[in-house]
């Protein structure tokens, strides 16, 4: 009994810590559920059909938008079903039809999912699976860079008969919008977050943020040398850092949104988390996936896009780790 109590207590502490991991907003989902009955359809069966339609709406959204949380959802489905309205900001029955000839009651519902609360809960469930939450402190560091196109050369045949490959060069920088957003999500998921720049001296320069920037200006991934040195440096620390998160957030040109009249900036994200202990093995990955930011000026729209993309990216990576009980 004491062990079960400890597991429950640890899970509740983790869930409380996760409650602020993401900004609260709603996502809409719609579903249809057909309930087959016998005899006469009563009010309890109608209510159950609506309940199952709500659950199906959540399940559909997870399958299409949050596939890394499917395993966690399967673990938590019974509890979510029992407390369905805690994870919905609103719900409405769009239509209902009772076909008495074949004894089927068909209901269509539309729900606004509190994705912040739901994803935080699913992450907590995954990490608490089988009471296997690691007692060891989990340290993570990251280097995520914002990139804007500097130049692009198209592939072509030269006058001398040689073939010139296409080449894209980027301007890469670290930004406070990304660092703060990612750091908050990682920290709220109970990881100890250490700024990469603070580890440069401790790793004797093997982890060097400038090397990350130079690599990402030339290509979409780190060179083997940069990655190998960073992993070795982190592994050599007396108090080891277990995970290194890396990736790019590519900022496209701004356009005007037809609906709002505001500036709109797309950001394309590619990211992954590497295990230091497992020689840099990829434990989670995201992208490429695109997010949009709106604002009254191009700068504000870009900053909003970077913040949103960083938050969603970090949440996705954490969700994947939690599905492995990490």
PDB file of C-alpha atoms in Angstrom:
ATOM      1  CA  UNK A   1       0.000   0.000   0.000  1.00  0.00           C
ATOM      2  CA  UNK A   2       2.845   2.388   0.808  1.00  0.00           C
ATOM      3  CA  UNK A   3       4.403   1.775  -2.606  1.00  0.00           C
ATOM      4  CA  UNK A   4       1.123   2.469  -4.422  1.00  0.00           C
ATOM      5  CA  UNK A   5       0.677   5.630  -2.358  1.00  0.00           C
ATOM      6  CA  UNK A   6       4.169   6.784  -3.282  1.00  0.00           C
ATOM      7  CA  UNK A   7       3.518   6.121  -6.970  1.00  0.00           C
ATOM      8  CA  UNK A   8       0.284   8.090  -6.856  1.00  0.00           C
ATOM      9  CA  UNK A   9       1.945  10.931  -4.950  1.00  0.00           C
ATOM     10  CA  UNK A  10       4.821  11.106  -7.469  1.00  0.00           C
ATOM     11  CA  UNK A  11       2.379  11.095 -10.361  1.00  0.00           C
ATOM     12  CA  UNK A  12       0.294  13.911  -8.875  1.00  0.00           C
ATOM     13  CA  UNK A  13       3.418  16.006  -8.263  1.00  0.00           C
ATOM     14  CA  UNK A  14       4.486  15.511 -11.857  1.00  0.00           C
ATOM     15  CA  UNK A  15       1.028  16.352 -13.143  1.00  0.00           C
ATOM     16  CA  UNK A  16       0.994  19.541 -11.050  1.00  0.00           C
ATOM     17  CA  UNK A  17       4.374  20.533 -12.428  1.00  0.00           C
ATOM     18  CA  UNK A  18       3.138  20.041 -15.974  1.00  0.00           C
ATOM     19  CA  UNK A  19       0.037  22.180 -15.594  1.00  0.00           C
ATOM     20  CA  UNK A  20       1.762  25.305 -16.896  1.00  0.00           C
ATOM     21  CA  UNK A  21       3.928  23.683 -19.556  1.00  0.00           C
ATOM     22  CA  UNK A  22       1.975  25.075 -22.505  1.00  0.00           C
ATOM     23  CA  UNK A  23      -0.111  28.169 -23.196  1.00  0.00           C
ATOM     24  CA  UNK A  24      -3.831  27.503 -22.842  1.00  0.00           C
ATOM     25  CA  UNK A  25      -5.787  27.533 -26.071  1.00  0.00           C
ATOM     26  CA  UNK A  26      -8.389  25.372 -27.736  1.00  0.00           C
ATOM     27  CA  UNK A  27      -8.375  23.172 -30.786  1.00  0.00           C
ATOM     28  CA  UNK A  28     -11.584  22.152 -32.512  1.00  0.00           C
ATOM     29  CA  UNK A  29     -12.457  18.585 -33.406  1.00  0.00           C
ATOM     30  CA  UNK A  30     -15.599  17.010 -34.801  1.00  0.00           C
ATOM     31  CA  UNK A  31     -16.745  13.383 -34.778  1.00  0.00           C
ATOM     32  CA  UNK A  32     -19.641  11.070 -35.512  1.00  0.00           C
ATOM     33  CA  UNK A  33     -20.640   8.145 -33.329  1.00  0.00           C
ATOM     34  CA  UNK A  34     -23.262   5.534 -34.137  1.00  0.00           C
ATOM     35  CA  UNK A  35     -24.844   3.770 -31.162  1.00  0.00           C
ATOM     36  CA  UNK A  36     -26.630   0.455 -31.744  1.00  0.00           C
ATOM     37  CA  UNK A  37     -29.328  -0.323 -29.212  1.00  0.00           C
ATOM     38  CA  UNK A  38     -31.948  -2.951 -28.502  1.00  0.00           C
ATOM     39  CA  UNK A  39     -35.456  -2.426 -27.280  1.00  0.00           C
ATOM     40  CA  UNK A  40     -36.377   1.198 -26.692  1.00  0.00           C
ATOM     41  CA  UNK A  41     -33.724   3.951 -26.785  1.00  0.00           C
ATOM     42  CA  UNK A  42     -33.642   5.707 -23.407  1.00  0.00           C
ATOM     43  CA  UNK A  43     -32.056   8.949 -22.208  1.00  0.00           C
ATOM     44  CA  UNK A  44     -29.094   7.161 -20.604  1.00  0.00           C
ATOM     45  CA  UNK A  45     -28.169   5.508 -23.896  1.00  0.00           C
ATOM     46  CA  UNK A  46     -28.443   8.859 -25.706  1.00  0.00           C
ATOM     47  CA  UNK A  47     -26.111  10.432 -23.147  1.00  0.00           C
ATOM     48  CA  UNK A  48     -23.645   7.576 -23.559  1.00  0.00           C
ATOM     49  CA  UNK A  49     -23.669   8.037 -27.343  1.00  0.00           C
ATOM     50  CA  UNK A  50     -22.796  11.724 -26.901  1.00  0.00           C
ATOM     51  CA  UNK A  51     -20.045  10.804 -24.435  1.00  0.00           C
ATOM     52  CA  UNK A  52     -18.516   8.305 -26.847  1.00  0.00           C
ATOM     53  CA  UNK A  53     -18.671  10.873 -29.641  1.00  0.00           C
ATOM     54  CA  UNK A  54     -16.709  13.331 -27.463  1.00  0.00           C
ATOM     55  CA  UNK A  55     -14.075  10.696 -26.718  1.00  0.00           C
ATOM     56  CA  UNK A  56     -13.849   9.849 -30.399  1.00  0.00           C
ATOM     57  CA  UNK A  57     -13.338  13.548 -31.215  1.00  0.00           C
ATOM     58  CA  UNK A  58     -10.348  13.661 -28.862  1.00  0.00           C
ATOM     59  CA  UNK A  59      -9.011  10.365 -30.185  1.00  0.00           C
ATOM     60  CA  UNK A  60      -9.288  11.596 -33.781  1.00  0.00           C
ATOM     61  CA  UNK A  61      -7.421  14.813 -32.955  1.00  0.00           C
ATOM     62  CA  UNK A  62      -4.609  12.896 -31.254  1.00  0.00           C
ATOM     63  CA  UNK A  63      -4.296  10.456 -34.157  1.00  0.00           C
ATOM     64  CA  UNK A  64      -4.077  13.231 -36.740  1.00  0.00           C
ATOM     65  CA  UNK A  65      -2.215  15.970 -34.851  1.00  0.00           C
ATOM     66  CA  UNK A  66      -0.459  14.382 -31.852  1.00  0.00           C
ATOM     67  CA  UNK A  67       0.482  10.843 -32.958  1.00  0.00           C
ATOM     68  CA  UNK A  68       3.330  10.635 -30.425  1.00  0.00           C
ATOM     69  CA  UNK A  69       0.677  10.730 -27.669  1.00  0.00           C
ATOM     70  CA  UNK A  70      -1.373   7.790 -28.962  1.00  0.00           C
ATOM     71  CA  UNK A  71       0.290   5.320 -26.590  1.00  0.00           C
ATOM     72  CA  UNK A  72      -0.264   7.617 -23.613  1.00  0.00           C
ATOM     73  CA  UNK A  73      -3.874   8.132 -24.647  1.00  0.00           C
ATOM     74  CA  UNK A  74      -4.479   4.381 -24.709  1.00  0.00           C
ATOM     75  CA  UNK A  75      -3.194   4.235 -21.116  1.00  0.00           C
ATOM     76  CA  UNK A  76      -5.396   7.124 -19.986  1.00  0.00           C
ATOM     77  CA  UNK A  77      -8.509   6.562 -22.114  1.00  0.00           C
ATOM     78  CA  UNK A  78     -10.687   5.193 -19.320  1.00  0.00           C
ATOM     79  CA  UNK A  79      -9.911   8.090 -16.992  1.00  0.00           C
ATOM     80  CA  UNK A  80     -10.352  10.672 -19.767  1.00  0.00           C
ATOM     81  CA  UNK A  81     -13.724   9.124 -20.652  1.00  0.00           C
ATOM     82  CA  UNK A  82     -14.833   9.313 -17.034  1.00  0.00           C
ATOM     83  CA  UNK A  83     -13.792  12.969 -16.753  1.00  0.00           C
ATOM     84  CA  UNK A  84     -14.255  14.037 -20.365  1.00  0.00           C
ATOM     85  CA  UNK A  85     -15.529  17.575 -19.735  1.00  0.00           C
ATOM     86  CA  UNK A  86     -12.390  18.450 -17.757  1.00  0.00           C
ATOM     87  CA  UNK A  87     -10.476  18.352 -21.043  1.00  0.00           C
ATOM     88  CA  UNK A  88     -13.038  20.285 -23.113  1.00  0.00           C
ATOM     89  CA  UNK A  89     -13.579  24.020 -23.095  1.00  0.00           C
ATOM     90  CA  UNK A  90     -16.915  23.550 -24.847  1.00  0.00           C
ATOM     91  CA  UNK A  91     -18.952  20.965 -26.738  1.00  0.00           C
ATOM     92  CA  UNK A  92     -22.060  20.964 -28.875  1.00  0.00           C
ATOM     93  CA  UNK A  93     -24.279  18.376 -30.528  1.00  0.00           C
ATOM     94  CA  UNK A  94     -24.348  19.289 -34.217  1.00  0.00           C
ATOM     95  CA  UNK A  95     -26.935  16.726 -35.235  1.00  0.00           C
ATOM     96  CA  UNK A  96     -28.613  13.538 -34.056  1.00  0.00           C
ATOM     97  CA  UNK A  97     -30.713  10.930 -35.803  1.00  0.00           C
ATOM     98  CA  UNK A  98     -32.564   7.899 -34.483  1.00  0.00           C
ATOM     99  CA  UNK A  99     -33.136   5.208 -37.115  1.00  0.00           C
ATOM    100  CA  UNK A 100     -35.714   3.008 -35.412  1.00  0.00           C
ATOM    101  CA  UNK A 101     -35.822   0.512 -38.274  1.00  0.00           C
ATOM    102  CA  UNK A 102     -32.242  -0.648 -37.715  1.00  0.00           C
ATOM    103  CA  UNK A 103     -32.094   0.580 -34.094  1.00  0.00           C
ATOM    104  CA  UNK A 104     -29.145   2.935 -34.540  1.00  0.00           C
ATOM    105  CA  UNK A 105     -28.737   6.336 -32.932  1.00  0.00           C
ATOM    106  CA  UNK A 106     -26.302   8.576 -34.810  1.00  0.00           C
ATOM    107  CA  UNK A 107     -24.875  11.692 -33.170  1.00  0.00           C
ATOM    108  CA  UNK A 108     -22.419  14.307 -34.453  1.00  0.00           C
ATOM    109  CA  UNK A 109     -20.561  16.474 -31.947  1.00  0.00           C
ATOM    110  CA  UNK A 110     -18.123  19.369 -32.161  1.00  0.00           C
ATOM    111  CA  UNK A 111     -15.726  19.989 -29.266  1.00  0.00           C
ATOM    112  CA  UNK A 112     -13.112  22.563 -28.323  1.00  0.00           C
ATOM    113  CA  UNK A 113     -10.289  20.606 -26.704  1.00  0.00           C
ATOM    114  CA  UNK A 114      -8.208  22.156 -23.939  1.00  0.00           C
ATOM    115  CA  UNK A 115      -5.071  20.824 -25.590  1.00  0.00           C
ATOM    116  CA  UNK A 116      -2.765  22.299 -22.945  1.00  0.00           C
ATOM    117  CA  UNK A 117      -4.409  20.416 -20.104  1.00  0.00           C
ATOM    118  CA  UNK A 118      -4.881  17.235 -22.114  1.00  0.00           C
ATOM    119  CA  UNK A 119      -1.300  17.054 -23.414  1.00  0.00           C
ATOM    120  CA  UNK A 120       0.122  17.798 -19.980  1.00  0.00           C
ATOM    121  CA  UNK A 121      -1.963  14.992 -18.509  1.00  0.00           C
ATOM    122  CA  UNK A 122      -0.962  12.521 -21.219  1.00  0.00           C
ATOM    123  CA  UNK A 123       2.706  13.381 -20.735  1.00  0.00           C
ATOM    124  CA  UNK A 124       2.406  12.811 -16.990  1.00  0.00           C
ATOM    125  CA  UNK A 125       0.692   9.470 -17.602  1.00  0.00           C
ATOM    126  CA  UNK A 126       3.452   8.338 -19.946  1.00  0.00           C
ATOM    127  CA  UNK A 127       6.277   9.239 -17.611  1.00  0.00           C
ATOM    128  CA  UNK A 128       4.547   7.618 -14.635  1.00  0.00           C
ATOM    129  CA  UNK A 129       3.810   4.328 -16.436  1.00  0.00           C
ATOM    130  CA  UNK A 130       4.350   1.271 -14.216  1.00  0.00           C
ATOM    131  CA  UNK A 131       5.702   3.529 -11.476  1.00  0.00           C
ATOM    132  CA  UNK A 132       8.963   3.706 -13.435  1.00  0.00           C
ATOM    133  CA  UNK A 133       9.730   7.425 -13.179  1.00  0.00           C
ATOM    134  CA  UNK A 134      13.503   7.685 -12.910  1.00  0.00           C
ATOM    135  CA  UNK A 135      14.686   8.940  -9.529  1.00  0.00           C
ATOM    136  CA  UNK A 136      17.894  10.236 -11.132  1.00  0.00           C
ATOM    137  CA  UNK A 137      17.949  13.951 -11.945  1.00  0.00           C
ATOM    138  CA  UNK A 138      17.262  14.437 -15.646  1.00  0.00           C
ATOM    139  CA  UNK A 139      19.436  17.186 -17.143  1.00  0.00           C
ATOM    140  CA  UNK A 140      18.874  18.539 -20.627  1.00  0.00           C
ATOM    141  CA  UNK A 141      20.559  21.211 -22.697  1.00  0.00           C
ATOM    142  CA  UNK A 142      19.619  22.464 -26.130  1.00  0.00           C
ATOM    143  CA  UNK A 143      20.693  24.536 -29.106  1.00  0.00           C
ATOM    144  CA  UNK A 144      17.820  25.628 -31.324  1.00  0.00           C
ATOM    145  CA  UNK A 145      18.551  28.264 -33.941  1.00  0.00           C
ATOM    146  CA  UNK A 146      16.357  30.613 -35.924  1.00  0.00           C
ATOM    147  CA  UNK A 147      17.362  30.735 -39.576  1.00  0.00           C
ATOM    148  CA  UNK A 148      16.590  33.171 -42.362  1.00  0.00           C
ATOM    149  CA  UNK A 149      17.612  32.656 -45.970  1.00  0.00           C
ATOM    150  CA  UNK A 150      20.882  34.418 -46.838  1.00  0.00           C
ATOM    151  CA  UNK A 151      21.362  33.186 -50.399  1.00  0.00           C
ATOM    152  CA  UNK A 152      20.344  30.393 -52.721  1.00  0.00           C
ATOM    153  CA  UNK A 153      22.139  29.164 -55.839  1.00  0.00           C
ATOM    154  CA  UNK A 154      20.178  27.030 -58.269  1.00  0.00           C
ATOM    155  CA  UNK A 155      21.672  23.889 -59.795  1.00  0.00           C
ATOM    156  CA  UNK A 156      22.915  24.406 -63.341  1.00  0.00           C
ATOM    157  CA  UNK A 157      25.358  23.288 -66.011  1.00  0.00           C
ATOM    158  CA  UNK A 158      28.290  25.685 -66.444  1.00  0.00           C
ATOM    159  CA  UNK A 159      29.720  26.902 -69.748  1.00  0.00           C
ATOM    160  CA  UNK A 160      32.679  24.553 -69.272  1.00  0.00           C
ATOM    161  CA  UNK A 161      30.388  21.557 -69.052  1.00  0.00           C
ATOM    162  CA  UNK A 162      30.591  21.088 -65.284  1.00  0.00           C
ATOM    163  CA  UNK A 163      27.516  20.623 -63.124  1.00  0.00           C
ATOM    164  CA  UNK A 164      27.045  23.131 -60.304  1.00  0.00           C
ATOM    165  CA  UNK A 165      24.979  21.833 -57.395  1.00  0.00           C
ATOM    166  CA  UNK A 166      22.241  23.900 -55.776  1.00  0.00           C
ATOM    167  CA  UNK A 167      23.371  25.538 -52.554  1.00  0.00           C
ATOM    168  CA  UNK A 168      21.448  27.273 -49.788  1.00  0.00           C
ATOM    169  CA  UNK A 169      23.114  29.475 -47.195  1.00  0.00           C
ATOM    170  CA  UNK A 170      21.365  30.608 -44.022  1.00  0.00           C
ATOM    171  CA  UNK A 171      21.810  33.291 -41.430  1.00  0.00           C
ATOM    172  CA  UNK A 172      21.508  31.441 -38.115  1.00  0.00           C
ATOM    173  CA  UNK A 173      21.078  32.943 -34.658  1.00  0.00           C
ATOM    174  CA  UNK A 174      19.929  31.948 -31.204  1.00  0.00           C
ATOM    175  CA  UNK A 175      17.003  33.992 -29.886  1.00  0.00           C
ATOM    176  CA  UNK A 176      15.485  34.679 -26.492  1.00  0.00           C
ATOM    177  CA  UNK A 177      11.998  33.860 -27.828  1.00  0.00           C
ATOM    178  CA  UNK A 178      13.090  30.305 -28.615  1.00  0.00           C
ATOM    179  CA  UNK A 179      15.294  29.787 -25.564  1.00  0.00           C
ATOM    180  CA  UNK A 180      12.686  30.978 -23.069  1.00  0.00           C
ATOM    181  CA  UNK A 181       9.787  29.080 -24.660  1.00  0.00           C
ATOM    182  CA  UNK A 182      11.697  25.797 -24.950  1.00  0.00           C
ATOM    183  CA  UNK A 183      13.249  26.145 -21.508  1.00  0.00           C
ATOM    184  CA  UNK A 184       9.868  26.651 -19.856  1.00  0.00           C
ATOM    185  CA  UNK A 185       8.340  23.556 -21.471  1.00  0.00           C
ATOM    186  CA  UNK A 186      11.327  21.368 -20.594  1.00  0.00           C
ATOM    187  CA  UNK A 187      11.503  22.693 -17.027  1.00  0.00           C
ATOM    188  CA  UNK A 188       7.770  22.294 -16.440  1.00  0.00           C
ATOM    189  CA  UNK A 189       8.110  18.663 -17.556  1.00  0.00           C
ATOM    190  CA  UNK A 190      10.511  18.132 -14.625  1.00  0.00           C
ATOM    191  CA  UNK A 191      13.810  18.347 -16.513  1.00  0.00           C
ATOM    192  CA  UNK A 192      16.724  20.391 -15.221  1.00  0.00           C
ATOM    193  CA  UNK A 193      17.516  22.784 -18.076  1.00  0.00           C
ATOM    194  CA  UNK A 194      21.074  24.060 -18.516  1.00  0.00           C
ATOM    195  CA  UNK A 195      21.980  26.735 -21.056  1.00  0.00           C
ATOM    196  CA  UNK A 196      24.339  25.282 -23.646  1.00  0.00           C
ATOM    197  CA  UNK A 197      26.653  28.299 -23.431  1.00  0.00           C
ATOM    198  CA  UNK A 198      27.228  27.593 -19.731  1.00  0.00           C
ATOM    199  CA  UNK A 199      28.563  24.135 -20.594  1.00  0.00           C
ATOM    200  CA  UNK A 200      31.177  25.273 -23.108  1.00  0.00           C
ATOM    201  CA  UNK A 201      33.911  25.755 -20.505  1.00  0.00           C
ATOM    202  CA  UNK A 202      32.981  22.622 -18.519  1.00  0.00           C
ATOM    203  CA  UNK A 203      33.250  20.521 -21.692  1.00  0.00           C
ATOM    204  CA  UNK A 204      36.595  22.126 -22.612  1.00  0.00           C
ATOM    205  CA  UNK A 205      34.984  23.632 -25.708  1.00  0.00           C
ATOM    206  CA  UNK A 206      33.753  20.321 -27.087  1.00  0.00           C
ATOM    207  CA  UNK A 207      30.237  21.702 -26.944  1.00  0.00           C
ATOM    208  CA  UNK A 208      30.566  25.005 -28.807  1.00  0.00           C
ATOM    209  CA  UNK A 209      27.419  26.927 -29.745  1.00  0.00           C
ATOM    210  CA  UNK A 210      29.282  28.747 -32.533  1.00  0.00           C
ATOM    211  CA  UNK A 211      30.001  25.403 -34.194  1.00  0.00           C
ATOM    212  CA  UNK A 212      26.264  24.673 -34.153  1.00  0.00           C
ATOM    213  CA  UNK A 213      25.534  28.032 -35.772  1.00  0.00           C
ATOM    214  CA  UNK A 214      28.153  27.542 -38.488  1.00  0.00           C
ATOM    215  CA  UNK A 215      26.889  24.042 -39.297  1.00  0.00           C
ATOM    216  CA  UNK A 216      23.285  25.173 -39.502  1.00  0.00           C
ATOM    217  CA  UNK A 217      24.232  28.054 -41.787  1.00  0.00           C
ATOM    218  CA  UNK A 218      25.644  25.531 -44.259  1.00  0.00           C
ATOM    219  CA  UNK A 219      23.134  22.699 -43.948  1.00  0.00           C
ATOM    220  CA  UNK A 220      20.143  21.201 -42.185  1.00  0.00           C
ATOM    221  CA  UNK A 221      22.039  19.077 -39.672  1.00  0.00           C
ATOM    222  CA  UNK A 222      25.170  19.163 -37.571  1.00  0.00           C
ATOM    223  CA  UNK A 223      28.377  17.804 -39.030  1.00  0.00           C
ATOM    224  CA  UNK A 224      29.481  14.471 -37.531  1.00  0.00           C
ATOM    225  CA  UNK A 225      32.419  16.218 -35.862  1.00  0.00           C
ATOM    226  CA  UNK A 226      30.304  18.850 -34.124  1.00  0.00           C
ATOM    227  CA  UNK A 227      27.787  16.274 -32.946  1.00  0.00           C
ATOM    228  CA  UNK A 228      30.446  13.805 -31.804  1.00  0.00           C
ATOM    229  CA  UNK A 229      32.403  16.429 -29.855  1.00  0.00           C
ATOM    230  CA  UNK A 230      29.285  17.768 -28.153  1.00  0.00           C
ATOM    231  CA  UNK A 231      28.182  14.292 -27.063  1.00  0.00           C
ATOM    232  CA  UNK A 232      31.656  13.421 -25.780  1.00  0.00           C
ATOM    233  CA  UNK A 233      31.901  16.681 -23.884  1.00  0.00           C
ATOM    234  CA  UNK A 234      28.531  16.228 -22.204  1.00  0.00           C
ATOM    235  CA  UNK A 235      29.303  12.616 -21.364  1.00  0.00           C
ATOM    236  CA  UNK A 236      32.553  13.613 -19.665  1.00  0.00           C
ATOM    237  CA  UNK A 237      30.878  15.927 -17.159  1.00  0.00           C
ATOM    238  CA  UNK A 238      31.071  14.917 -13.511  1.00  0.00           C
ATOM    239  CA  UNK A 239      27.335  15.606 -13.210  1.00  0.00           C
ATOM    240  CA  UNK A 240      26.268  14.278 -16.642  1.00  0.00           C
ATOM    241  CA  UNK A 241      23.695  15.851 -18.917  1.00  0.00           C
ATOM    242  CA  UNK A 242      21.474  13.067 -20.223  1.00  0.00           C
ATOM    243  CA  UNK A 243      19.929  14.780 -23.250  1.00  0.00           C
ATOM    244  CA  UNK A 244      20.907  17.226 -25.980  1.00  0.00           C
ATOM    245  CA  UNK A 245      18.090  18.806 -28.002  1.00  0.00           C
ATOM    246  CA  UNK A 246      18.960  20.381 -31.350  1.00  0.00           C
ATOM    247  CA  UNK A 247      17.170  21.812 -34.338  1.00  0.00           C
ATOM    248  CA  UNK A 248      16.250  24.687 -36.610  1.00  0.00           C
ATOM    249  CA  UNK A 249      13.321  27.075 -36.930  1.00  0.00           C
ATOM    250  CA  UNK A 250      13.346  28.437 -40.474  1.00  0.00           C
ATOM    251  CA  UNK A 251      11.645  31.799 -40.900  1.00  0.00           C
ATOM    252  CA  UNK A 252       9.957  32.467 -44.251  1.00  0.00           C
ATOM    253  CA  UNK A 253       9.036  35.850 -45.730  1.00  0.00           C
ATOM    254  CA  UNK A 254       6.067  37.653 -44.215  1.00  0.00           C
ATOM    255  CA  UNK A 255       2.755  38.059 -46.040  1.00  0.00           C
ATOM    256  CA  UNK A 256      -0.499  39.822 -45.217  1.00  0.00           C
ATOM    257  CA  UNK A 257      -3.263  37.669 -43.778  1.00  0.00           C
ATOM    258  CA  UNK A 258      -6.426  38.047 -45.904  1.00  0.00           C
ATOM    259  CA  UNK A 259      -8.775  37.621 -42.948  1.00  0.00           C
ATOM    260  CA  UNK A 260      -7.222  39.798 -40.242  1.00  0.00           C
ATOM    261  CA  UNK A 261      -5.092  42.190 -42.276  1.00  0.00           C
ATOM    262  CA  UNK A 262      -2.189  41.424 -39.926  1.00  0.00           C
ATOM    263  CA  UNK A 263       1.247  40.318 -41.008  1.00  0.00           C
ATOM    264  CA  UNK A 264       1.715  36.554 -41.126  1.00  0.00           C
ATOM    265  CA  UNK A 265       5.052  34.757 -40.833  1.00  0.00           C
ATOM    266  CA  UNK A 266       5.500  31.008 -41.435  1.00  0.00           C
ATOM    267  CA  UNK A 267       8.160  29.113 -39.453  1.00  0.00           C
ATOM    268  CA  UNK A 268       9.224  25.581 -40.395  1.00  0.00           C
ATOM    269  CA  UNK A 269      10.598  23.435 -37.558  1.00  0.00           C
ATOM    270  CA  UNK A 270      12.872  20.409 -37.524  1.00  0.00           C
ATOM    271  CA  UNK A 271      14.168  19.143 -34.170  1.00  0.00           C
ATOM    272  CA  UNK A 272      15.325  16.093 -32.236  1.00  0.00           C
ATOM    273  CA  UNK A 273      16.529  14.992 -28.824  1.00  0.00           C
ATOM    274  CA  UNK A 274      19.727  12.956 -28.598  1.00  0.00           C
ATOM    275  CA  UNK A 275      20.661  10.645 -25.749  1.00  0.00           C
ATOM    276  CA  UNK A 276      24.135  11.428 -24.442  1.00  0.00           C
ATOM    277  CA  UNK A 277      24.369   8.071 -22.665  1.00  0.00           C
ATOM    278  CA  UNK A 278      23.408   6.185 -25.829  1.00  0.00           C
ATOM    279  CA  UNK A 279      26.084   7.742 -28.069  1.00  0.00           C
ATOM    280  CA  UNK A 280      23.808  10.390 -29.514  1.00  0.00           C
ATOM    281  CA  UNK A 281      20.933   8.082 -30.429  1.00  0.00           C
ATOM    282  CA  UNK A 282      17.798   9.973 -31.456  1.00  0.00           C
ATOM    283  CA  UNK A 283      15.127   9.598 -28.770  1.00  0.00           C
ATOM    284  CA  UNK A 284      12.528  11.980 -30.236  1.00  0.00           C
ATOM    285  CA  UNK A 285      12.125  13.957 -33.441  1.00  0.00           C
ATOM    286  CA  UNK A 286       9.780  16.545 -34.912  1.00  0.00           C
ATOM    287  CA  UNK A 287       9.290  17.910 -38.385  1.00  0.00           C
ATOM    288  CA  UNK A 288       9.560  19.395 -40.700  1.00  0.00           C
ATOM    289  CA  UNK A 289       6.297  21.004 -39.569  1.00  0.00           C
ATOM    290  CA  UNK A 290       5.088  24.564 -40.131  1.00  0.00           C
ATOM    291  CA  UNK A 291       3.578  27.101 -37.727  1.00  0.00           C
ATOM    292  CA  UNK A 292       2.206  30.580 -38.362  1.00  0.00           C
ATOM    293  CA  UNK A 293       2.545  33.762 -36.324  1.00  0.00           C
ATOM    294  CA  UNK A 294       0.430  36.910 -36.661  1.00  0.00           C
ATOM    295  CA  UNK A 295       1.270  40.459 -35.647  1.00  0.00           C
ATOM    296  CA  UNK A 296       0.787  44.159 -36.438  1.00  0.00           C
ATOM    297  CA  UNK A 297       4.358  44.356 -37.776  1.00  0.00           C
ATOM    298  CA  UNK A 298       6.596  41.798 -39.488  1.00  0.00           C
ATOM    299  CA  UNK A 299       8.917  41.712 -36.452  1.00  0.00           C
ATOM    300  CA  UNK A 300       6.081  41.035 -34.000  1.00  0.00           C
ATOM    301  CA  UNK A 301       4.634  38.383 -36.313  1.00  0.00           C
ATOM    302  CA  UNK A 302       8.046  36.699 -36.575  1.00  0.00           C
ATOM    303  CA  UNK A 303       8.576  36.707 -32.811  1.00  0.00           C
ATOM    304  CA  UNK A 304       5.080  35.304 -32.242  1.00  0.00           C
ATOM    305  CA  UNK A 305       5.719  32.590 -34.832  1.00  0.00           C
ATOM    306  CA  UNK A 306       9.051  31.637 -33.251  1.00  0.00           C
ATOM    307  CA  UNK A 307       7.520  31.485 -29.772  1.00  0.00           C
ATOM    308  CA  UNK A 308       4.573  29.356 -30.877  1.00  0.00           C
ATOM    309  CA  UNK A 309       6.764  27.050 -32.952  1.00  0.00           C
ATOM    310  CA  UNK A 310       9.238  26.627 -30.075  1.00  0.00           C
ATOM    311  CA  UNK A 311       6.488  25.823 -27.559  1.00  0.00           C
ATOM    312  CA  UNK A 312       4.753  23.291 -29.798  1.00  0.00           C
ATOM    313  CA  UNK A 313       8.058  21.725 -30.857  1.00  0.00           C
ATOM    314  CA  UNK A 314       9.243  21.318 -27.269  1.00  0.00           C
ATOM    315  CA  UNK A 315       5.885  19.870 -26.209  1.00  0.00           C
ATOM    316  CA  UNK A 316       6.043  17.385 -29.070  1.00  0.00           C
ATOM    317  CA  UNK A 317       9.532  16.257 -28.138  1.00  0.00           C
ATOM    318  CA  UNK A 318       8.569  15.873 -24.475  1.00  0.00           C
ATOM    319  CA  UNK A 319       5.472  13.923 -25.493  1.00  0.00           C
ATOM    320  CA  UNK A 320       7.604  11.456 -27.406  1.00  0.00           C
ATOM    321  CA  UNK A 321       9.955  10.989 -24.457  1.00  0.00           C
ATOM    322  CA  UNK A 322       7.013  10.436 -22.135  1.00  0.00           C
ATOM    323  CA  UNK A 323       5.609   7.755 -24.424  1.00  0.00           C
ATOM    324  CA  UNK A 324       8.831   5.849 -23.652  1.00  0.00           C
ATOM    325  CA  UNK A 325       8.437   6.550 -19.925  1.00  0.00           C
ATOM    326  CA  UNK A 326      11.419   8.929 -20.071  1.00  0.00           C
TER     327      UNK A 326
END
